[in-house]
Tab-separated table of C-alpha atoms in Angstrom:
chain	number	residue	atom	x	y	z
Y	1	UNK	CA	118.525	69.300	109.189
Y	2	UNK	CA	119.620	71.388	111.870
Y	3	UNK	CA	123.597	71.140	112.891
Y	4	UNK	CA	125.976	73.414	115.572
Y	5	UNK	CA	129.157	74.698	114.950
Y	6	UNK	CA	130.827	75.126	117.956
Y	7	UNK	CA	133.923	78.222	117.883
Y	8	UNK	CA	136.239	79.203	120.437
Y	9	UNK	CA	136.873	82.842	120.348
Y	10	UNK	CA	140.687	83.866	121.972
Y	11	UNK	CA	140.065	87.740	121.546
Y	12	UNK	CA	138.312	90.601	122.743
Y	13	UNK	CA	136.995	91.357	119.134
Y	14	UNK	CA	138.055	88.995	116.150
Y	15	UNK	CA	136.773	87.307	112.986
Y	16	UNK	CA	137.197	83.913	112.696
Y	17	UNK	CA	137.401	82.087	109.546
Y	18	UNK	CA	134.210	79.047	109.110
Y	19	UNK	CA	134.042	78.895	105.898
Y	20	UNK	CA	135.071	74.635	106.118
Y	21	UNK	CA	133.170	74.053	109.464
Y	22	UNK	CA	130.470	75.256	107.206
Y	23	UNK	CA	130.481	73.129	103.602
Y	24	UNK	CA	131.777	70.290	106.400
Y	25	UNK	CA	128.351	69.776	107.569
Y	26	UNK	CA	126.338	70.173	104.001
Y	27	UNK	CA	125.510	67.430	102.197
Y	28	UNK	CA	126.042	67.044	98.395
Y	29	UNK	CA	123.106	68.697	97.176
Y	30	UNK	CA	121.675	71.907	96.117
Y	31	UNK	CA	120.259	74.273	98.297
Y	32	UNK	CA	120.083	77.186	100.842
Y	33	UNK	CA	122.043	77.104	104.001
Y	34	UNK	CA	121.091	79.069	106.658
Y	35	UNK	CA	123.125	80.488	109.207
Y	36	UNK	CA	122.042	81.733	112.827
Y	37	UNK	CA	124.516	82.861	115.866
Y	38	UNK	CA	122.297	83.006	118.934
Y	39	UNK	CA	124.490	85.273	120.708
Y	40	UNK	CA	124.047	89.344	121.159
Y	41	UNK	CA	127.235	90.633	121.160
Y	42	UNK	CA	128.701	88.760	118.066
Y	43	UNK	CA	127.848	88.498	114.328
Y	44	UNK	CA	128.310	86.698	111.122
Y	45	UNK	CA	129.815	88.265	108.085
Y	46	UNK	CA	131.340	88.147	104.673
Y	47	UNK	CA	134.074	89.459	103.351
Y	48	UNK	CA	137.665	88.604	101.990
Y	49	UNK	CA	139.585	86.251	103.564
Y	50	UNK	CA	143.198	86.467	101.512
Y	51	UNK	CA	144.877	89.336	103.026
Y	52	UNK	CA	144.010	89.232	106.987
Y	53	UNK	CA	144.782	92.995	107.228
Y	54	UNK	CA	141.007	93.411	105.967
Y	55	UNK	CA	139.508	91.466	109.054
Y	56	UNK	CA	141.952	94.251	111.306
Y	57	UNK	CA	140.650	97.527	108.753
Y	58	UNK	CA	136.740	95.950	109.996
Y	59	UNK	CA	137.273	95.767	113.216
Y	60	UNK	CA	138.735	98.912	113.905
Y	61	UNK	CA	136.215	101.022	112.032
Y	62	UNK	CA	133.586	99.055	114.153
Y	63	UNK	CA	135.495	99.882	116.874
Y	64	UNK	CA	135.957	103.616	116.082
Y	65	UNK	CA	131.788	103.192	115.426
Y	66	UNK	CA	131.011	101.567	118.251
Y	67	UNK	CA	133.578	102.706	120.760
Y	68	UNK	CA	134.574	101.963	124.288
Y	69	UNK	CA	133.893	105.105	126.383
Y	70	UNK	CA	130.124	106.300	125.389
Y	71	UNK	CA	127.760	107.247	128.139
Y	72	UNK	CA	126.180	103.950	127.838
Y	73	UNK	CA	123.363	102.949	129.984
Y	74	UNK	CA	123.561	99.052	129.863
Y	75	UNK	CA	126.230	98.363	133.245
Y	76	UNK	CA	127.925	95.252	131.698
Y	77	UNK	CA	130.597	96.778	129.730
Y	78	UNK	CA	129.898	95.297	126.613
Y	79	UNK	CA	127.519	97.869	124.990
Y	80	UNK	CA	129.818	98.522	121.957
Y	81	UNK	CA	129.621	94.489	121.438
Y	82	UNK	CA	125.417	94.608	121.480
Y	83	UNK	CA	125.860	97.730	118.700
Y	84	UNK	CA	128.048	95.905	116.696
Y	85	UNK	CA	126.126	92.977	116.731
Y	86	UNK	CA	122.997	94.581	115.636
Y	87	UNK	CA	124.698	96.722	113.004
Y	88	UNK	CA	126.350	92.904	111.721
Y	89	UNK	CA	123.023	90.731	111.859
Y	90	UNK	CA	122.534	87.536	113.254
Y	91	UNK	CA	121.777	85.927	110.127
Y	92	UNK	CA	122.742	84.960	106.926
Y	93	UNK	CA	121.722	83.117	104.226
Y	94	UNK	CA	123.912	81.685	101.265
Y	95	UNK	CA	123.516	79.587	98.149
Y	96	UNK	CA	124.965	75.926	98.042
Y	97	UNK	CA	125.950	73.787	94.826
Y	98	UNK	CA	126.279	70.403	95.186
Y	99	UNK	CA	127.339	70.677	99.166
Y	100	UNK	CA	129.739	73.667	98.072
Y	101	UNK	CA	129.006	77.489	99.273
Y	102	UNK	CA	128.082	79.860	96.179
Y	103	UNK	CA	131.080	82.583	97.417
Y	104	UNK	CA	132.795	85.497	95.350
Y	105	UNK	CA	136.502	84.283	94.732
Y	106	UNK	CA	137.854	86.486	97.337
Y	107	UNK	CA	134.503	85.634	99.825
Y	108	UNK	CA	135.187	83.951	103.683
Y	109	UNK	CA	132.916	83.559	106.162
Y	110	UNK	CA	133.650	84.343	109.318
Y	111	UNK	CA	132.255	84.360	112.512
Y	112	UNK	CA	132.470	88.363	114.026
Y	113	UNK	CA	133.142	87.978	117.750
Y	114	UNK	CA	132.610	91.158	119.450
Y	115	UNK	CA	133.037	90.244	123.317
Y	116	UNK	CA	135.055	87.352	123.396
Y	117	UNK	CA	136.909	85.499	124.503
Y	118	UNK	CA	134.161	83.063	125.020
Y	119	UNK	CA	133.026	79.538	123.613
Y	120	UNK	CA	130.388	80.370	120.797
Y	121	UNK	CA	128.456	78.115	118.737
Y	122	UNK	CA	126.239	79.340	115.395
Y	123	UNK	CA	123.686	76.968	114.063
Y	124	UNK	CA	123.121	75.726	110.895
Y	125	UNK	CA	120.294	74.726	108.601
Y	126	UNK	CA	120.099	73.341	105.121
Y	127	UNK	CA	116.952	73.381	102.501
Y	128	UNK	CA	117.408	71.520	99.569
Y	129	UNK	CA	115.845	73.649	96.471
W	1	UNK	CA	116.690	77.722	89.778
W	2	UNK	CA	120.070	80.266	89.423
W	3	UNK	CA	120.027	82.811	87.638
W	4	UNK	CA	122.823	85.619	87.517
W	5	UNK	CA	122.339	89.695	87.075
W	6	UNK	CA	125.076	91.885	85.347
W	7	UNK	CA	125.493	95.229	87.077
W	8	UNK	CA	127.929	97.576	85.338
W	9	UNK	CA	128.995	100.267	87.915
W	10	UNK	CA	130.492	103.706	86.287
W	11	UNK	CA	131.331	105.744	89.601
W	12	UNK	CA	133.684	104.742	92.528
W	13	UNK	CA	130.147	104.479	95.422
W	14	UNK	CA	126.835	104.462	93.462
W	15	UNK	CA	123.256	102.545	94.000
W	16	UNK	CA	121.749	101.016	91.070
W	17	UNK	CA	118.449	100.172	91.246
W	18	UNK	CA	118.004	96.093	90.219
W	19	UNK	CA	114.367	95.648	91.298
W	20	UNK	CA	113.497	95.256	87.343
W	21	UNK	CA	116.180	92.816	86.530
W	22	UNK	CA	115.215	91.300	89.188
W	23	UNK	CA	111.398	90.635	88.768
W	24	UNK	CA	112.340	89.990	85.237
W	25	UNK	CA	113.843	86.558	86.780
W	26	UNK	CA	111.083	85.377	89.043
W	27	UNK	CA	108.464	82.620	87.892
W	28	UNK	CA	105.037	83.532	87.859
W	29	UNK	CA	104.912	82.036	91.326
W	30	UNK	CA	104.397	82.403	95.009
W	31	UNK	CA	107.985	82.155	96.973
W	32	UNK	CA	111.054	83.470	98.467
W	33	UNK	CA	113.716	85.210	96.136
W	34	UNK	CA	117.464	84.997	97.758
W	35	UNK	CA	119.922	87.671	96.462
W	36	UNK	CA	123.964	87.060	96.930
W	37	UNK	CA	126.144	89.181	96.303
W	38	UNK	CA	129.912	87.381	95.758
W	39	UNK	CA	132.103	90.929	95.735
W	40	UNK	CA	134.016	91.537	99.154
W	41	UNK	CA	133.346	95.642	97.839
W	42	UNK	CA	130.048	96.125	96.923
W	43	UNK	CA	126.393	94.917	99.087
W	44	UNK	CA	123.103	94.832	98.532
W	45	UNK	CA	120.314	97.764	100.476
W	46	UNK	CA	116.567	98.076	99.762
W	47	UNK	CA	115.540	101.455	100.652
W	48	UNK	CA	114.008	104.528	99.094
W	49	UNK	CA	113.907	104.743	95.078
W	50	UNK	CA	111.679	107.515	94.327
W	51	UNK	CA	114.038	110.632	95.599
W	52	UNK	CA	117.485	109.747	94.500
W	53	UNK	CA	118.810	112.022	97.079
W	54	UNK	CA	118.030	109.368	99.303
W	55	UNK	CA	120.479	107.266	97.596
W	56	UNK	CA	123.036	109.975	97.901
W	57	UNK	CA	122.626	110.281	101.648
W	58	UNK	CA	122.936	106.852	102.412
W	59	UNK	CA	126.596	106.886	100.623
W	60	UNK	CA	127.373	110.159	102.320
W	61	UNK	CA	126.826	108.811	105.742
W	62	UNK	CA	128.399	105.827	104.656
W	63	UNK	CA	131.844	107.816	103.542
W	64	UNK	CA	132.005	109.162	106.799
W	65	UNK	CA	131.459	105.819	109.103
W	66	UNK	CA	134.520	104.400	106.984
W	67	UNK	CA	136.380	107.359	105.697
W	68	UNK	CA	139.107	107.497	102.844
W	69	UNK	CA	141.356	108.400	105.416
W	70	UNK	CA	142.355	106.202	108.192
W	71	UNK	CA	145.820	103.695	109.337
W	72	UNK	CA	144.021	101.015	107.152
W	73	UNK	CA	146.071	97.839	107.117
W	74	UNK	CA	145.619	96.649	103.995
W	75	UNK	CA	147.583	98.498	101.275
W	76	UNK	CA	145.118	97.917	98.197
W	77	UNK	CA	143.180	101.328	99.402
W	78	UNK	CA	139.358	99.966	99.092
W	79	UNK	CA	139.625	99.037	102.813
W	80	UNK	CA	136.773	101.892	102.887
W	81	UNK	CA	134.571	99.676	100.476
W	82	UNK	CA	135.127	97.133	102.522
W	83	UNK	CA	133.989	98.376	105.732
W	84	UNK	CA	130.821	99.462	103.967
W	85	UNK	CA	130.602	95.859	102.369
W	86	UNK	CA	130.516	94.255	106.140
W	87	UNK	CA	127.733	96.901	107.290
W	88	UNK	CA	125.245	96.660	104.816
W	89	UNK	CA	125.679	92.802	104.236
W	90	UNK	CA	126.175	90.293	101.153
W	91	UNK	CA	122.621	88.910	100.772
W	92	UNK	CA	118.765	89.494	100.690
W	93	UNK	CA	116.029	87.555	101.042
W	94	UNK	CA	112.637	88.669	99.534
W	95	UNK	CA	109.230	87.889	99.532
W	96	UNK	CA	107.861	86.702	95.818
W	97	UNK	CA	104.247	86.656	95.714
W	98	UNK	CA	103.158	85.621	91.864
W	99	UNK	CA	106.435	86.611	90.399
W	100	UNK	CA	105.996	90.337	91.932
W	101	UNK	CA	108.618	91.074	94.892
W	102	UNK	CA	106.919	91.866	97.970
W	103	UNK	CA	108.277	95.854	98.311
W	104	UNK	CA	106.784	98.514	100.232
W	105	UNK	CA	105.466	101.306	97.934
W	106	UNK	CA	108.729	103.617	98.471
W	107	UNK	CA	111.261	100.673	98.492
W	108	UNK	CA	113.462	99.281	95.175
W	109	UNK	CA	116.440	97.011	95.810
W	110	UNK	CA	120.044	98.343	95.142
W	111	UNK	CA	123.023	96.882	94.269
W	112	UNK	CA	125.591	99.024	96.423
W	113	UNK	CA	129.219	100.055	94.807
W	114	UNK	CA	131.554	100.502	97.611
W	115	UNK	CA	134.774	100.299	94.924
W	116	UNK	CA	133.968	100.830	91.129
W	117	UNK	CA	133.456	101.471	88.237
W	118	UNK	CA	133.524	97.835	87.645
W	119	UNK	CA	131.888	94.632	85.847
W	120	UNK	CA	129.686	93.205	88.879
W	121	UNK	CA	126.956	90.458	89.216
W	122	UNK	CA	124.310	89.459	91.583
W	123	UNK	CA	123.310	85.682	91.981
W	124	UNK	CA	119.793	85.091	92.202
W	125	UNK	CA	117.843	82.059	93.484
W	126	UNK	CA	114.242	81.306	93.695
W	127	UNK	CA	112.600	78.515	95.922
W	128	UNK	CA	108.633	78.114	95.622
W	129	UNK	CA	106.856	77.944	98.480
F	1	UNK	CA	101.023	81.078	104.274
F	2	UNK	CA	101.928	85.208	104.272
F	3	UNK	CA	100.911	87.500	107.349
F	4	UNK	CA	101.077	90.624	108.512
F	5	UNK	CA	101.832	91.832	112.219
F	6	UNK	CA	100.888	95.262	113.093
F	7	UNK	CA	102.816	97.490	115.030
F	8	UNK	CA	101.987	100.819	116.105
F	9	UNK	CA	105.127	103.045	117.340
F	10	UNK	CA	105.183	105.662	119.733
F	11	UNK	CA	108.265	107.536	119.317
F	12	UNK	CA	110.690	108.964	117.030
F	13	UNK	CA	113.511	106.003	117.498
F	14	UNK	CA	112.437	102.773	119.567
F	15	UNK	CA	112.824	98.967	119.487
F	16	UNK	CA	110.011	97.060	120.061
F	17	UNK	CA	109.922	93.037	120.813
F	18	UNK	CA	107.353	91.804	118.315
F	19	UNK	CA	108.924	88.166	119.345
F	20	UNK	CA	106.057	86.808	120.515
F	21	UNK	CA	103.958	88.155	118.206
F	22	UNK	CA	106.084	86.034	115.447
F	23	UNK	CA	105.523	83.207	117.303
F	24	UNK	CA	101.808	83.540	117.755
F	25	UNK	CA	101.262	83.228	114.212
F	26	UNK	CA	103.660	80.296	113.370
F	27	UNK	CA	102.449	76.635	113.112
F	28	UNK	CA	103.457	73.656	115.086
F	29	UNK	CA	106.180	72.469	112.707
F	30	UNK	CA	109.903	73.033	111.599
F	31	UNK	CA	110.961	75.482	109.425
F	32	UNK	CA	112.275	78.750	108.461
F	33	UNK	CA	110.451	82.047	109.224
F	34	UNK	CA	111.125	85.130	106.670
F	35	UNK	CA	110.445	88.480	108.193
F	36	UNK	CA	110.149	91.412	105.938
F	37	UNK	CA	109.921	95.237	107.198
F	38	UNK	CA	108.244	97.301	104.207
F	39	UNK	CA	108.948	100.504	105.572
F	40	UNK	CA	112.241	102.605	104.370
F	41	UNK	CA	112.578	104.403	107.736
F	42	UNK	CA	112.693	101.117	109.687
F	43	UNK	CA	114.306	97.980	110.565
F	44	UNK	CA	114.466	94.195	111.882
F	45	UNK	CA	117.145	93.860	114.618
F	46	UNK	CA	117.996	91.284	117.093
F	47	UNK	CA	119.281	91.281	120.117
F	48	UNK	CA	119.608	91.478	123.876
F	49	UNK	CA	115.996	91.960	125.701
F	50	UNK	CA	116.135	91.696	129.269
F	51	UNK	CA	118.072	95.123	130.234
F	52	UNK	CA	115.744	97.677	128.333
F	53	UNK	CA	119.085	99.926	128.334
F	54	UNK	CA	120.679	97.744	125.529
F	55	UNK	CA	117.923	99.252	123.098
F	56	UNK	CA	118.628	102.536	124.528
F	57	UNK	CA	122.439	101.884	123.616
F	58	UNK	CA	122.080	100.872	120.464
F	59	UNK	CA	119.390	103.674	119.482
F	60	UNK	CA	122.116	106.491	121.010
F	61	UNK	CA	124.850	104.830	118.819
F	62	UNK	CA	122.867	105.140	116.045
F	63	UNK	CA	121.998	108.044	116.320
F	64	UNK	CA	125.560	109.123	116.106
F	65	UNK	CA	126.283	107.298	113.096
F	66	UNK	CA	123.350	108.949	111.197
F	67	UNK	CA	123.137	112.132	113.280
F	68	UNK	CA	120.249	114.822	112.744
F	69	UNK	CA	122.989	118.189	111.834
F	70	UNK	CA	124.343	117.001	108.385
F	71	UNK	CA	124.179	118.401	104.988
F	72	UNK	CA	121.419	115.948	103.596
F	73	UNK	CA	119.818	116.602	100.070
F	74	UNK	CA	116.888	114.583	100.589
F	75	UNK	CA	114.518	117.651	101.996
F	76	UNK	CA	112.360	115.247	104.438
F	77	UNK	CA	114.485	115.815	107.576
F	78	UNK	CA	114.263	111.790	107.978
F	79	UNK	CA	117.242	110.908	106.303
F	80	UNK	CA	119.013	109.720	109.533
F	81	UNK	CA	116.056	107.051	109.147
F	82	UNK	CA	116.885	105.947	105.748
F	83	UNK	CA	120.368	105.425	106.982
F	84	UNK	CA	119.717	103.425	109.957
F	85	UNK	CA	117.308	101.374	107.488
F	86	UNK	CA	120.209	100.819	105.196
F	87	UNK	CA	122.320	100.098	107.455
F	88	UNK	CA	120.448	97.461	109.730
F	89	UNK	CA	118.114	95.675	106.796
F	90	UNK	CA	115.000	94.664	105.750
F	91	UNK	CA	114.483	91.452	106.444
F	92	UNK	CA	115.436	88.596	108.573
F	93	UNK	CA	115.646	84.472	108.316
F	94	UNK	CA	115.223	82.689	111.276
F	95	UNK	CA	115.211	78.832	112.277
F	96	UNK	CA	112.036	77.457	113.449
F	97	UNK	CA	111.587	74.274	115.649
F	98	UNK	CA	108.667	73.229	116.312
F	99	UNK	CA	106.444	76.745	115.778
F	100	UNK	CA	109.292	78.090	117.982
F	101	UNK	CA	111.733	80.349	117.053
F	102	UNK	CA	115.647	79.380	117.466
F	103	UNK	CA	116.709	82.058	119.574
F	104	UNK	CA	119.791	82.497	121.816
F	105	UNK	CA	118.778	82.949	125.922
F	106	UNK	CA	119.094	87.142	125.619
F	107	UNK	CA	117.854	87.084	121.868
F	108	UNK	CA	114.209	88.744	121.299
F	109	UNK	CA	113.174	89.703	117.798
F	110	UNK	CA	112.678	93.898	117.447
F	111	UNK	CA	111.160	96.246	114.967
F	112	UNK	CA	112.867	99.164	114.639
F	113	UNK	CA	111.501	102.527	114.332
F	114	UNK	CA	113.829	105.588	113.011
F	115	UNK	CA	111.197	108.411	111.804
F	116	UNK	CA	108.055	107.604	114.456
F	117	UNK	CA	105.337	107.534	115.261
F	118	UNK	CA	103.849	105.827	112.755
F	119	UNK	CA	101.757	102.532	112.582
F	120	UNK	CA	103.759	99.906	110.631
F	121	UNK	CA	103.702	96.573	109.746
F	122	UNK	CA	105.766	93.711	108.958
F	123	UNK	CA	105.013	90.377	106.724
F	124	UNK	CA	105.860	87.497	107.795
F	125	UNK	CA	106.134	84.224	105.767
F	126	UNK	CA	106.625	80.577	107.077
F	127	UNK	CA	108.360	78.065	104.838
F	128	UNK	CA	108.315	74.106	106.207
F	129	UNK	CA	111.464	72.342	105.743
């Protein structure tokens, strides 16, 4: 089973809640579902998803990491969004119970958008085991 | 198969080596082993185990690429653990071969405190294969 | 099925595409791929390889984040390795169609090497599903 979810970043750099596109597409079963974005200068990541001041505290230490005037050698501009991406990962993979996402109480997952806006889409397989 | 491992953390950043609770869980079987860890303040690294100044370098580095002191946003003051949380990831997925992990002969898998001392747990799920 | 691609790297830091040697040794079916990097001075990263100067980027940025000059206690001098290890992972997941990976347009698959040269290697394990 392989599925897209399709997200429309509105920001330079944000993290975007998918948490319900996700357990959306999973059927009622146990499993793994794994999780790919196919782009290089965006991510995937966990973290909490009560207070949205933590999504802001992430981005601007990746920011502060990764920042905008470096001596970079790529021309495009979006250097700090290829380092952030490969310090993030492209992939993750999560436990599901009965179609539901094992997550920590506080756990979201988002989708890390590092050179947006732009119309993303992260894809989506589930292995029943 | 999913199986939980108690980690009791006793300083505010430490690295506790699980590879032992860990193998102590896997079937006598060839497979992959998938590590999650549900806590938005604590990840999970595999890296050196034989020097533990390794461990302590890794946290040092760490403490500066999301310092103690910065405008975070959110007011609880673990923003720092965090940050660390997002970098180093909330999952693993290992090789199993005959209920052994698949490690190179320096690595052991941590559980990484970003916010203790506290009560924490790792799920673990094994799929033959 | 387990294997084991060789690489053999030439300098102290440097990304090289082992993409198609992934892909070489995966069969004709669906599937997930598991790569696992056994080394504690190295890592799996993805991302952009057509410009070569994105891996130059990223390697520079790194090398900021986990610079040389530091107080480190581990006596090696290749603690900036361990870092970048920690910090970019062990291991990756990715989606196979058809004994081809699912990659995005700029995505290539690198190793990554932090305390060359050495000769490494990374194992590789196909599961159909």
């Amino acid at each position: 089973m392989l599925e897209v979810i399709n997200v429309k970043t509105t920001r330079k750099t944000e993290l975007i809640d998918i948490t319900h596109e996700i357990e959306k597409l999973l059927p009622n079963k146990d499993g793994i579902c794994i999780l790919f974005n196919p782009h290089t200068t965006a991510g995937l990541i966990v973290n909490e998803g009560a207070d949205p001041s933590v999504k802001e505290d992430i981005l601007a230490i990746f920011s502060q990491l990764a920042p905008e005037k470096f001596p970079y050698k790529h021309l495009e501009g979006n250097s700090p969004g290829h380092v952030k991406s490969a310090l993030t990962g492209p992939t993750l993979i999560l436990i599901v119970e009965k179609g539901k996402l094992l997550l920590g109480t506080w756990q979201k997952v988002f989708f890390a958008e590092y050179d947006g806006p732009r119309n993303r889409k992260v894809f989506l397989k589930f292995i029943e085991g």
